Amino acid sequence: MLTLKDILTTQDMIDKRHLDIRTITMGISLLDCVSEDVHICADKIYEKIVRRAENLVKVGEEIEWEFGIPIVNKRISVTPIAIVGNSCNTDSYVPLALAMDRAAETCGVNFIGGFSALVQKGCTKGDWVLMNSIPEALASTKRVCSSVNVGSTKAGINMDAVAKMGQVIKETARLTEKDDGLGCAKLVVFANAVEDNPFMAGAFHGVGEPETVLNVGVSGPGVVYHALQSVKGQPFDVVAETIKKTAFRITRMGQIVGVEASRRLDVPFGIVDLSLAPTPAVGDSVARILEEMGLEVCGTHGTTAALALLNDAVKKGGVMASNHVGGLSGAFIPVSEDEGMIAAAEAGVLTLSKLEAMTCVCSVGLDMIAVPGDTSAETVSAIIADEAAIGMVNSKTTAVRIIPAPGKVVGDRVEMGGLLGSAPVMPVHSESPAEFIARGGRIPAPLQSLKN
């Protein structure tokens, strides 16, 4: 039973602490859209997405108005296009990306995810076509997001795909050079990707999901930051308990919105992803939460421990507020989307190596990182391999969303605008990993994969 105090507390969090529903994402299966003719397949994709999601934005806006809860993004995810397009007699899936983009525009959503491939153990013909199509697809669309899963705890790491994705990212940056390589902000490389992630750029509709489903992503770093201000100097037990209680309130709001949107759209409710997703706005930063625990600047010694506490407490509090918690669920650390992370990176305290250590305990991985434009494809691939190894060995989702910004050098800034923010260009090691990446093959799955 909600009390008046609960309602007033939630309203205060919305009004003053940047609390919002970050996204409601409708997942749509496209398995029945296959055709040998890529243009017929594209027409089927457009028709089905529009038919299923035509009321998504309208319902989201109605709930916002009636409940007084901001829903920042309305999004769509679809079956990985490498699977859907595998029957097409074509060497390019760009027509399918264009169909996705047109459907997203018609439905009025912010982004559509699922221009994706799952290649952790090997590549089909469709997977190679998908990866080859990514640069042109992202350069010629506005709303399409792409992801490729190159590794898993069960399968190991597909190093041929890792090498390929370094080249794909570089080409995507080149084709979107006039926008500082913005296409790369819509492309993520995963290990242990999940099928029900509502957040972009990595959302896709897994083959184990229903025909249509609604997933919700909540946020609220500002709320957690404000809560911790009331326990200054208290032991970490108190800090963890405070975060848990706050995460419960945040997730409960997501559960209410998800169930109501599901009812009105007449689609099954999937999960609440209770990740803390920051924005560039002051007061909505994960980095500032870590600093509120007693760190002078995010990235200094102790940051990884603070982030581990935050991530664990968020999960423990959130899981009690929803019957179905899923997605990624924890704390995101995207540099460009977090004003505290930006400040720490510009101060030289937050480095790529420290971020990599932090990804061992956070929700995803190296997210929205800008590096010099002359960074080689092999270095990008090696960064992906390192991050995939962390995910593989620790049985967790990790990812890389990196922008080798054309013409930019260390100290420059990449401006992307909106929720994508701006990223300081961070240094990478100059020593080459080219011979390592050239080996190809597959890094074997670790011993912990043998769980049966």
CSV table of N, CA, C and O in Angstrom, one decimal, residues 211 232 292 391:
chain,number,residue,atom,x,y,z
A,211,GLU,N,6.7,-13.1,-28.9
A,211,GLU,CA,6.5,-12.4,-30.2
A,211,GLU,C,6.6,-10.9,-30.1
A,211,GLU,O,7.3,-10.3,-30.9
A,232,LYS,N,26.6,11.1,5.4
A,232,LYS,CA,28.0,11.5,5.4
A,232,LYS,C,28.8,10.9,6.6
A,232,LYS,O,28.3,11.1,7.7
A,292,GLU,N,30.8,11.0,-3.6
A,292,GLU,CA,30.1,11.3,-2.3
A,292,GLU,C,30.4,10.3,-1.3
A,292,GLU,O,30.3,10.5,-0.1
A,391,GLY,N,34.5,-10.1,-19.4
A,391,GLY,CA,33.2,-10.6,-19.3
A,391,GLY,C,33.2,-12.2,-19.3
A,391,GLY,O,32.4,-12.8,-18.6
